[in-house]
Coordinates of C-alpha atoms and ligand atoms in Angstrom, one line a residue:
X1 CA 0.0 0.0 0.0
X2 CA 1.6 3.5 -1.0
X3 CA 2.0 5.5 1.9
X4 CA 0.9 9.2 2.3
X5 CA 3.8 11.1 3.2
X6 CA 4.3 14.2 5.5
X7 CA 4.7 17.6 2.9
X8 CA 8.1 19.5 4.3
X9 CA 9.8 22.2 2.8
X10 CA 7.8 21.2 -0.5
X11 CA 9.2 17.9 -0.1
X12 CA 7.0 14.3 0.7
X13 CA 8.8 12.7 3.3
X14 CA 8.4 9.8 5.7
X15 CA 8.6 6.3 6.1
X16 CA 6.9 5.3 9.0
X17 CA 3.3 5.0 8.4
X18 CA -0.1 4.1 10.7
X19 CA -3.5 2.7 9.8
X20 CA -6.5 4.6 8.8
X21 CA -9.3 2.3 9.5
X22 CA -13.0 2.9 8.2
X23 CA -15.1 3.3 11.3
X24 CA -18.1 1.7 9.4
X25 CA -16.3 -1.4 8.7
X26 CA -13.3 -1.5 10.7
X27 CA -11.7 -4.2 8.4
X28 CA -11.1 -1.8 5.5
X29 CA -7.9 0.3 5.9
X30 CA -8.6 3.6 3.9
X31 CA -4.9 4.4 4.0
X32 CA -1.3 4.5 5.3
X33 CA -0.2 7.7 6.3
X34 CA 3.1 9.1 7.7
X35 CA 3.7 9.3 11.4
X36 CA 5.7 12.7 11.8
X37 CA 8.3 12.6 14.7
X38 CA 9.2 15.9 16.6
X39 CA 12.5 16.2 14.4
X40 CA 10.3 16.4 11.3
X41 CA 8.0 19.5 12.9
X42 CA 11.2 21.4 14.1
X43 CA 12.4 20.9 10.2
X44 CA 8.9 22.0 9.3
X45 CA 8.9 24.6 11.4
X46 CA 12.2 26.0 10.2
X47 CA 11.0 25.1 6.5
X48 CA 7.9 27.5 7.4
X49 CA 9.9 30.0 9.2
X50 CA 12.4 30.2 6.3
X51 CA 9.3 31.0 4.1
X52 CA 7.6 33.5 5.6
X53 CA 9.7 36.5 4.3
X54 CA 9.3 36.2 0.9
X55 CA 5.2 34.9 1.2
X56 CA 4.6 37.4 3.8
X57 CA 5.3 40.1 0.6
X58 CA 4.2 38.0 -2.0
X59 CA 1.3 39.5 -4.0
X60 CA -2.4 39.2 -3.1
X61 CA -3.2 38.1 -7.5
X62 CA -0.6 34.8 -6.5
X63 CA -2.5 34.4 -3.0
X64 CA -5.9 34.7 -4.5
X65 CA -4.9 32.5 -8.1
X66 CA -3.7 29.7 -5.4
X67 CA -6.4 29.3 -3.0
X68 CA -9.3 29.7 -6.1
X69 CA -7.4 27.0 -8.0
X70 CA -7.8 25.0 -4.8
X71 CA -11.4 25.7 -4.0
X72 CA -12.3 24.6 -7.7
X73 CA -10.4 21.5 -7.4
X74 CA -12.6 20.1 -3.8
X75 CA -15.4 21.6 -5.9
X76 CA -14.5 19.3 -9.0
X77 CA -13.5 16.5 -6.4
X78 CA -16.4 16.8 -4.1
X79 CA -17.8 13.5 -4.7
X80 CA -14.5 11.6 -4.3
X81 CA -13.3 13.4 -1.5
X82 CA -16.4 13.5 0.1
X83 CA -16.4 9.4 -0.2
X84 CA -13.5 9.5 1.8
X85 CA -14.2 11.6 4.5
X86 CA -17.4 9.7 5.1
X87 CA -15.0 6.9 4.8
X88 CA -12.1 7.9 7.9
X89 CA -14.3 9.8 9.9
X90 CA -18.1 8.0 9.5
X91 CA -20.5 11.0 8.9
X92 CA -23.0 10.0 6.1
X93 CA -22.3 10.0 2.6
X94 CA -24.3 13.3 1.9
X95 CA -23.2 15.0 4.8
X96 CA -19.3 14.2 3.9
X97 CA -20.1 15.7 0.5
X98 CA -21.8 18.6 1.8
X99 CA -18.7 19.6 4.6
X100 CA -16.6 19.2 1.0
X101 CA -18.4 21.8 -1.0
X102 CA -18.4 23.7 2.4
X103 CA -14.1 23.8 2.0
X104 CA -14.2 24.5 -1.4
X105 CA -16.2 27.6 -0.7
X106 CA -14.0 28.5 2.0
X107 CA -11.3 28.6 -0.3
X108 CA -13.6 31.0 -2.9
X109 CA -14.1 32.9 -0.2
X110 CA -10.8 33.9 1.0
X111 CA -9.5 33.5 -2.4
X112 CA -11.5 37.4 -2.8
X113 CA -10.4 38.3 0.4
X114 CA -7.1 38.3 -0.9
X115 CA -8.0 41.1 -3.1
X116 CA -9.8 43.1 -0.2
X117 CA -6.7 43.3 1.8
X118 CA -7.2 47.2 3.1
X119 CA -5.9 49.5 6.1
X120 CA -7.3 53.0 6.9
X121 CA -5.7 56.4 6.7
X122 CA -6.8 58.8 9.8
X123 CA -6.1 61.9 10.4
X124 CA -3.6 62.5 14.1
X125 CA -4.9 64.5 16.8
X126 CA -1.6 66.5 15.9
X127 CA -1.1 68.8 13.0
X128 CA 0.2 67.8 10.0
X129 CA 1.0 64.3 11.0
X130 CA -0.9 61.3 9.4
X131 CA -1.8 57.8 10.9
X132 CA -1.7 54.6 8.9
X133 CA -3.1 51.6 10.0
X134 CA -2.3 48.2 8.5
X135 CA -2.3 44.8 8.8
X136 CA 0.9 42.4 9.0
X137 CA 0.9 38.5 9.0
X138 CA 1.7 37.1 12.1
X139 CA 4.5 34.6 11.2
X140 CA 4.3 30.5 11.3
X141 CA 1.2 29.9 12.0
X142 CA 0.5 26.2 14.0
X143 CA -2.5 24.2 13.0
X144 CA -4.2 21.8 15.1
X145 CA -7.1 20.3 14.3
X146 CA -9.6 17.5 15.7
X147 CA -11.8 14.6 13.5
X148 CA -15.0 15.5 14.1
X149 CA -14.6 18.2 10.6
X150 CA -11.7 16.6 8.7
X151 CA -12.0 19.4 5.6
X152 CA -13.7 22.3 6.7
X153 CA -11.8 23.1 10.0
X154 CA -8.4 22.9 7.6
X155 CA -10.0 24.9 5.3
X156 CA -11.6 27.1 7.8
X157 CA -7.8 27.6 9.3
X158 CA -5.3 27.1 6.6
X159 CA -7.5 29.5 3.7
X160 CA -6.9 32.6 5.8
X161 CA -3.7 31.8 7.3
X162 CA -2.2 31.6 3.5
X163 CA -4.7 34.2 2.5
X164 CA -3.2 36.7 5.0
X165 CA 0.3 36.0 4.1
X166 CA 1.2 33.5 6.6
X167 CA 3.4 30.4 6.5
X168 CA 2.0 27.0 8.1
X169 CA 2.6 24.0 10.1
X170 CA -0.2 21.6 10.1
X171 CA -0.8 18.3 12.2
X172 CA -4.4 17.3 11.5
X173 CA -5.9 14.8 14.4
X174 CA -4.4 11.2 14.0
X175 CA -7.9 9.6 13.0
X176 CA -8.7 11.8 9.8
X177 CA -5.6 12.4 7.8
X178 CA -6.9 11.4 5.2
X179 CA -8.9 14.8 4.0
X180 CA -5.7 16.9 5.2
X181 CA -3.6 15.4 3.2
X182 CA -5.7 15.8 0.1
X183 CA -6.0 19.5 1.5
X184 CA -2.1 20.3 1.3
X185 CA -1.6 18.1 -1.7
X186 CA -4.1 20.4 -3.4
X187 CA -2.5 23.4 -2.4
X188 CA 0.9 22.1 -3.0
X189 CA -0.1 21.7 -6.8
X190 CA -1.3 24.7 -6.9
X191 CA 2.0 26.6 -6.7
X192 CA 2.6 27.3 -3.1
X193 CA 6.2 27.9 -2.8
X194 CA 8.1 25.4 -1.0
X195 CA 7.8 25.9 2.9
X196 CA 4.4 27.8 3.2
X197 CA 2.4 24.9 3.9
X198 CA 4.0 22.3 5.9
X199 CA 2.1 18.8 6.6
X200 CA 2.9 16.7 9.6
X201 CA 0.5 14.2 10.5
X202 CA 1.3 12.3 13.6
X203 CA 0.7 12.3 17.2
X204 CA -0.7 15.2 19.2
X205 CA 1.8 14.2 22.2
X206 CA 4.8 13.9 19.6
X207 CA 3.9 16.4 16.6
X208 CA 1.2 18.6 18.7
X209 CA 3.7 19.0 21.8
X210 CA 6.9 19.8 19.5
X211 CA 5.1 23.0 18.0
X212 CA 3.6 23.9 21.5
X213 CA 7.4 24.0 22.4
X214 CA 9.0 25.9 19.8
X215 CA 9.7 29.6 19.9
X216 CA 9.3 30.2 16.1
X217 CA 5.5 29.3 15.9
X218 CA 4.4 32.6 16.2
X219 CA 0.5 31.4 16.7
X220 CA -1.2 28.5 17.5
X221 CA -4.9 28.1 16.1
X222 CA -6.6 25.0 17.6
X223 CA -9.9 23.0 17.9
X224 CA -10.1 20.2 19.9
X225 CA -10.7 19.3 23.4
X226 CA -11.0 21.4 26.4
X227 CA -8.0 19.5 28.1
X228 CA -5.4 20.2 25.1
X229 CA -6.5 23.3 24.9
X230 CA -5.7 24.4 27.8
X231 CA -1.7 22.5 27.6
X232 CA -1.7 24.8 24.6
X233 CA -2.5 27.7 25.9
X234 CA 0.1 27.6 28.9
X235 CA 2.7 26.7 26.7
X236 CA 1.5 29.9 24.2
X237 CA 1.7 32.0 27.5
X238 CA 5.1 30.3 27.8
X239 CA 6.4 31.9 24.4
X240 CA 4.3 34.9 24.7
X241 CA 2.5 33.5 21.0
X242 CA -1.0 34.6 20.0
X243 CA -3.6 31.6 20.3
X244 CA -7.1 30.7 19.2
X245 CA -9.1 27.8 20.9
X246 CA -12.2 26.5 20.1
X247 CA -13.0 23.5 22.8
X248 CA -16.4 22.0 24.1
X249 CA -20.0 22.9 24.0
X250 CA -23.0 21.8 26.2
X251 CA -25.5 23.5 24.2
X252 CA -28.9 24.4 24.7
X253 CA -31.8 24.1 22.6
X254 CA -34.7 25.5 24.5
X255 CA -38.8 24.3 23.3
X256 CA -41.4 26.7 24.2
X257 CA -45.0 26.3 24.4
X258 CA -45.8 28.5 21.5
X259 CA -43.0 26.5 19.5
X260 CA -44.1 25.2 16.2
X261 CA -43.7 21.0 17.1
X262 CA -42.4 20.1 13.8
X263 CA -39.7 22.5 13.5
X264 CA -39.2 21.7 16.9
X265 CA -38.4 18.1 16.4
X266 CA -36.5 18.7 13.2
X267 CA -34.0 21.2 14.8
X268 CA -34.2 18.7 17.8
X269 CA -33.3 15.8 16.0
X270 CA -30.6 17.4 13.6
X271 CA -28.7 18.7 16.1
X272 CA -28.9 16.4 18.4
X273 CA -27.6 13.4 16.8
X274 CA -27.2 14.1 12.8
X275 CA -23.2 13.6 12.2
X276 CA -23.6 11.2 15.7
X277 CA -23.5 14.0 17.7
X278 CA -20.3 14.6 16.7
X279 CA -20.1 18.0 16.2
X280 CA -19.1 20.9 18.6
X281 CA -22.1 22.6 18.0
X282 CA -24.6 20.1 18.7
X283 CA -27.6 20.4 21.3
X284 CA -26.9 17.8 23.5
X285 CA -29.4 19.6 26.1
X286 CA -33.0 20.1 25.3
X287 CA -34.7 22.7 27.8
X288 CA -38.4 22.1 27.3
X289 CA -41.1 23.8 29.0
X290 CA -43.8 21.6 30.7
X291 CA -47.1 22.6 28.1
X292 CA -45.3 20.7 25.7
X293 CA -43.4 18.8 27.2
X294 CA -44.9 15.4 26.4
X295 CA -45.7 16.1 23.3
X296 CA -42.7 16.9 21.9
X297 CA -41.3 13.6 23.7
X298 CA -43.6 11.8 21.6
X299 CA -43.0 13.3 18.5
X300 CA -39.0 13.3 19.0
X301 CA -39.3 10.1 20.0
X302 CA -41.3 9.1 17.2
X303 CA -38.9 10.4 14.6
X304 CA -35.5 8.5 16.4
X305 CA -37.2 5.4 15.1
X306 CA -36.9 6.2 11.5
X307 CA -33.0 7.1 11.9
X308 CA -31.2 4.5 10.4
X309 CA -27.7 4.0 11.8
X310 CA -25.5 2.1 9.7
X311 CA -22.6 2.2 7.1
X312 CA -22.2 6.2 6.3
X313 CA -21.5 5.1 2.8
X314 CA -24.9 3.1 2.5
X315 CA -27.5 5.2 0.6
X316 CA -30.2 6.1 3.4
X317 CA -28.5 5.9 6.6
X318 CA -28.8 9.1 8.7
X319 CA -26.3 8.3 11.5
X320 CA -23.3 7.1 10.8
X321 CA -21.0 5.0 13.4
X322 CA -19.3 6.5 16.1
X323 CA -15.3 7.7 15.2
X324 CA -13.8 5.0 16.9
X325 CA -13.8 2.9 20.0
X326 CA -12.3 5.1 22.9
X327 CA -15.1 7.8 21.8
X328 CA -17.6 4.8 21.7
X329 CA -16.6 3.6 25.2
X330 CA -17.0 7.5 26.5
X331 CA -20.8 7.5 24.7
X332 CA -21.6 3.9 26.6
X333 CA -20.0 5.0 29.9
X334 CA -21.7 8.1 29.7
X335 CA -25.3 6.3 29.4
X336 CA -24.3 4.4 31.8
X337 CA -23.7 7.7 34.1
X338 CA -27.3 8.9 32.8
X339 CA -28.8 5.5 34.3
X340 CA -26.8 6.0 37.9
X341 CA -27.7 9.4 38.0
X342 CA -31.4 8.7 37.6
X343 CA -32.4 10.4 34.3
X344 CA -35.0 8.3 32.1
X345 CA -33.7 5.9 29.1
X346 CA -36.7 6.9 26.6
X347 CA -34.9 6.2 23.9
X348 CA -31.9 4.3 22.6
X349 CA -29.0 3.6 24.8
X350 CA -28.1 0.4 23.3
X351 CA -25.0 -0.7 21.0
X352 CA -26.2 -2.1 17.3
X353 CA -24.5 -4.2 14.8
X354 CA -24.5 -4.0 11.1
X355 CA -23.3 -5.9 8.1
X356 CA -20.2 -4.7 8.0
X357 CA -18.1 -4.1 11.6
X358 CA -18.3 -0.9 13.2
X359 CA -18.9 1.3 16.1
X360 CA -22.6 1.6 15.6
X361 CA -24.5 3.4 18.6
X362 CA -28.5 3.8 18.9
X363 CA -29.4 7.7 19.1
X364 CA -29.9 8.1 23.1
X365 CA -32.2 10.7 24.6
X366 CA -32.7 10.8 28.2
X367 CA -36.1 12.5 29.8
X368 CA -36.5 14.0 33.3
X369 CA -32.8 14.8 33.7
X370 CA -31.6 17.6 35.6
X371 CA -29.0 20.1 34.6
X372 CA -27.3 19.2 38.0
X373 CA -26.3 15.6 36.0
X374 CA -23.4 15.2 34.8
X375 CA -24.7 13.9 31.6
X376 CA -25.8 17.6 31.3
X377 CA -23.1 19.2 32.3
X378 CA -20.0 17.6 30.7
X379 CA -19.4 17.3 27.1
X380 CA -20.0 13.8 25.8
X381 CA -19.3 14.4 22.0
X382 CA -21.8 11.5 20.8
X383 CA -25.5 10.6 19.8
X384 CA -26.6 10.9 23.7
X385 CA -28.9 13.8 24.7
X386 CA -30.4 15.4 28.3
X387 CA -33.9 16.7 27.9
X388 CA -34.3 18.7 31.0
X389 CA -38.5 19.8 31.6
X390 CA -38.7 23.4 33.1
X391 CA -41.4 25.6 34.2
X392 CA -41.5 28.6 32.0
X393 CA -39.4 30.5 29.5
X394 CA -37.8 32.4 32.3
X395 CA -36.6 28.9 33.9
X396 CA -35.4 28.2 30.3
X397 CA -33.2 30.7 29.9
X398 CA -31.5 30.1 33.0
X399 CA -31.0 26.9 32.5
X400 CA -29.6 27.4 29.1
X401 CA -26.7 29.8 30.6
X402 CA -26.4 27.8 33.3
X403 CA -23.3 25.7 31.8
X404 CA -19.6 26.1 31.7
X405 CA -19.3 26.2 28.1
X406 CA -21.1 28.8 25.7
X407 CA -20.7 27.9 21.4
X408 CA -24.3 27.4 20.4
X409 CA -27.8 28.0 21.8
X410 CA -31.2 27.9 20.4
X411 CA -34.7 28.4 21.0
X412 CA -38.3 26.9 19.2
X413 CA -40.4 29.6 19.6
X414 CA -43.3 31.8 17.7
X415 CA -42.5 34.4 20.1
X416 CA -40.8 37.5 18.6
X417 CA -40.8 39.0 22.4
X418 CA -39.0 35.3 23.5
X419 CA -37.4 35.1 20.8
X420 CA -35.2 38.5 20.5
X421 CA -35.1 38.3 24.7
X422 CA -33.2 35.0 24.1
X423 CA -30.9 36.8 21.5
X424 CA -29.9 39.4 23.6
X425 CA -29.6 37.1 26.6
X426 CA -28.0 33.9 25.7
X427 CA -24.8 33.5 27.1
X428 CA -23.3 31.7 23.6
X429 CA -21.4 33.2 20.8
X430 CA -23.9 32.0 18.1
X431 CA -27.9 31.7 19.0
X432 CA -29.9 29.8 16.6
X433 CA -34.0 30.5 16.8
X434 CA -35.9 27.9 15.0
X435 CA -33.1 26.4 13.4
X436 CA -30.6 23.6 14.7
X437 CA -27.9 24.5 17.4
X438 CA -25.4 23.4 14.5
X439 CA -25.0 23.6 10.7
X440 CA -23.1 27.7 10.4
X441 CA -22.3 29.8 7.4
X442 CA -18.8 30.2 6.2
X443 CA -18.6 33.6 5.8
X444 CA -19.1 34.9 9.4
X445 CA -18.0 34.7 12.6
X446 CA -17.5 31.3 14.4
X447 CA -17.5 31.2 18.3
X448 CA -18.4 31.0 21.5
X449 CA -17.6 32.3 24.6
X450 CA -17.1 30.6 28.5
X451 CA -15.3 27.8 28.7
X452 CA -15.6 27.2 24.7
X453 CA -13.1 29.3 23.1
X454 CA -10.4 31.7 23.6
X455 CA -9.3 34.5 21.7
X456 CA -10.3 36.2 18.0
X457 CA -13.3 34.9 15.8
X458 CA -12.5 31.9 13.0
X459 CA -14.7 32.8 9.5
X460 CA -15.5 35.1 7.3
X461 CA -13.8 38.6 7.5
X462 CA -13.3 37.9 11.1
X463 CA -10.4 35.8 11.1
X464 CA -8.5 38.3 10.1
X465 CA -8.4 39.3 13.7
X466 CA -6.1 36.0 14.6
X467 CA -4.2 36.0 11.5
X468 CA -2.5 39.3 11.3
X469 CA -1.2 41.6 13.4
X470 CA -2.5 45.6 13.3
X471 CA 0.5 48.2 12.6
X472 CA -0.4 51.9 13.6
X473 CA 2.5 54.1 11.5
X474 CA 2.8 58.1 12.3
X475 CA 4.4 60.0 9.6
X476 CA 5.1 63.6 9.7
X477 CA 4.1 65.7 6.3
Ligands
ADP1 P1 -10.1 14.7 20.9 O1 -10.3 14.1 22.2 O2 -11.3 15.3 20.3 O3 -9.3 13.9 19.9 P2 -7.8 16.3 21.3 O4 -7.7 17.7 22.0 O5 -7.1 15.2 22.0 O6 -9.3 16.1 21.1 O7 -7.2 16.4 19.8 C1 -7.3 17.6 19.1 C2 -6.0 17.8 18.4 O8 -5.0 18.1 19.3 C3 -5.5 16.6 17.6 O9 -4.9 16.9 16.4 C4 -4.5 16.0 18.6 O10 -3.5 15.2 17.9 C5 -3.9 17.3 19.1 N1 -3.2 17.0 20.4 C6 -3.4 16.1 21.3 N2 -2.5 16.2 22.3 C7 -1.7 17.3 22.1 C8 -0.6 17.9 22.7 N3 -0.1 17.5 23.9 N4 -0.1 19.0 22.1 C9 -0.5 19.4 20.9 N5 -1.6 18.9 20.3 C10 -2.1 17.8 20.8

């Protein structure tokens, strides 16, 4: 089997190689890919460092001609590299294919913003003096990113880093590097001078580590868990680097009486366990007031039994398996915390087995749980779900803020007063009303605030925030 190397200063290197296996049919190795040691980050790292000078100047036609030739070639490749993102991580078919056309429009996107680069002149408070402000690249940019979003949280972080005049060193999580390669290869074809874009895939405690510990990575942009976040952000403290961290969610999805039921249960179910409840953003707490309480238990309910879980390359399955076992054994162990705490198993809960082998998980929801449980407090990261009954939309809203963590929120409501009070006063950096807690544009800001993320914005004009670094210039006329 040919092995996918690690990209360093434009050359594919390595020899040593690990397994990707195929969550939905853990017989089927999708790949071999190269597993980086610290030596080969510090060489990328000094690959990317050497880089920077000349692509920090280079001009924004070459930036923008680069990252548009690479956002029509996902485009053109969607359906291939959709297959095998489905195929290393285990989200469905159609929702691989649609996170695939969600890079390739990151890439369009920044691929203008290239051309927008701007600064502002302003008058000084003194005479005849003038103030420039501009924006610089930052340096050697580190990229660490999880599995649960093998192509758009790249995309999302390596487009504006390049677009911005940055240089790169990426380690992609060690279950997905399949997509990440694909990414840099991409790029690397497109004409990126050698050293911009650096891949190591590898482990987090051998790659990760070695670019938390080196002085020339000038910023660190991560998503991933709250744990590693925080190692990275005391070793960015450490090195006095800029840092960006985008960790857990608990989020809310609040039903009110007045809400419509269907739309309701739709956002319900999507974002509660469409991808398997894989995704950062998805409501894994459902804050339901007491008029319609049992209905909508019913009708969620009801709809759970049509999602098939099986193979996320079979044509009509809507949940995919789990990513692999240790996240499995977290979702199980976590029921099995629901159960002890005394919460209500109304739905799911058990493991399933398919044709082929896999790590195949009923959707779980648990009634009459409090938001004291830990199963409502702590991030779980799979198809398992709190519903929580409260009295009113007061109690609601409490509840809802009452977390550690603050991404997403959302509300079911036909109440334009509820609505726009739970706007203003959800404690989240994106609020959803009558819509899922997940599923985002790409071309505004990504966030959330608590124990979520640190630092600047990702997406749309935004990012730019992280990425450079503002120059105020005085010159005398
Ligand atoms: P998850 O539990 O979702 O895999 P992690 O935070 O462990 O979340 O992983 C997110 C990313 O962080 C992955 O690319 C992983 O390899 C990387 N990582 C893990 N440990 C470290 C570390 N000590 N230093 C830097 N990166 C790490």
């Amino acid at each position: 089997m040919t092995i996918y190397q690690n990209l360093i200063a434009g050359e594919w290197v390595g020899s040593d190689a690990t397994k990707n296996i195929n969550p939905s049919d853990t017989n089927e190795v999708v790949g071999l890919y190269a597993d980086g040691t610290a030596e080969d980050t510090r060489n990328a790292i000094a690959a990317a460092k050497a880089a920077f000078p000349a692509w920090s100047r280079s001009g924004i036609w070459e930036r923008h001609v680069i990252l548009k030739k690479a956002g029509d070639e996902i485009m053109a490749r969607k359906d291939e590299l959709g297959a095998l993102l489905a195929r290393e991580e285990g989200k469905t078919l159609p929702e691989a294919i649609g996170e695939t056309i969600r890079a390739s429009q990151i890439f369009e996107f920044f691929a203008g913003e290239a051309l927008r680069l701007a600064g502002e002149v302003i008058p000084s408070v003194r005479p005849n003096i003038g103030v420039e402000i501009t924006r610089d690249p930052l340096g050697v940019i580190g990229i660490i990113t999880p599995w649960n979003f093998p192509i758009a949280i790249p995309a999302w972080k390596i487009a504006p880093a390049l677009c911005y005049g940055n240089t790169i060193v990426f380690k992609p999580a060690e279950l997905v590097p399949g997509c990440s390669w694909a990414i840099v290869d991409i790029l690397h074809r497109a004409g990126l001078p050698k050293g911009v874009l650096n891949l190591v895939m590898g482990k987090g405690s051998v790659v990760g580590q070695a670019m938390l510990d080196s002085p020339d990575v000038t910023g660190i942009t991560f998503t991933g868990s709250t744990g590693t976040g925080r190692r990275v952000a005391s070793a960015s403290i450490e090195h006095n680097r800029k840092f960006q961290l985008e960790m857990g969610g608990k989020n809310p999805m609040v039903v009110l009486d007045d809400a419509d039921l269907a739309v309701a249960v739709e956002a319900a179910a999507n974002s509660g366990f469409f991808s398997t409840g894989q995704r950062c953003t998805a409501s894994s707490r459902l804050i339901v007031t007491e008029g319609i309480h049992d209905k909508f238990v019913a009708a969620l309910t009801e709809k759970l039994k049509t999602l098939v879980v099986d193979n996320a390359m079979k044509a009509g399955t809507h949940i995919g398996p789990v990513v692999d076992e240790k996240q499995l054994k977290t979702d199980t162990d976590y029921i099995e915390i629901g159960r002890k705490e005394g919460a209500k198993l109304a739905f799911g809960g058990e493991l399933i087995t398919r044709e082929t082998p896999g790590f195949y998980l009923q959707p779980t929801l648990f009634t009459e749980a409090t938001n004291q449980m830990r199963i409502s407090r702590e991030e779980i990261f799979g198809p398992v779900v709190s519903l929580i009954r409260v009295r009113d939309y007061e109690e609601a809203l409490a509840t809802a803020n009452d977390t550690p963590f603050g991404l997403s929120a959302g509300i079911a409501t036909t109440s334009l007063k509820h609505a726009t009070h739970f706007k203003r006063n959800s404690e989240a950096g994106m609020v959803m009303v009558n819509l899922p807690t997940a599923g985002v544009d790409f071309h505004v800001p990504f966030g959330g605030r608590k124990g979520s993320s640190y630092g600047p914005r990702e997406q749309g004009k935004y990012a730019a925030e992280f990425y450079t670094s503002v120059k105020t210039a005085y010159t005398l006329a």
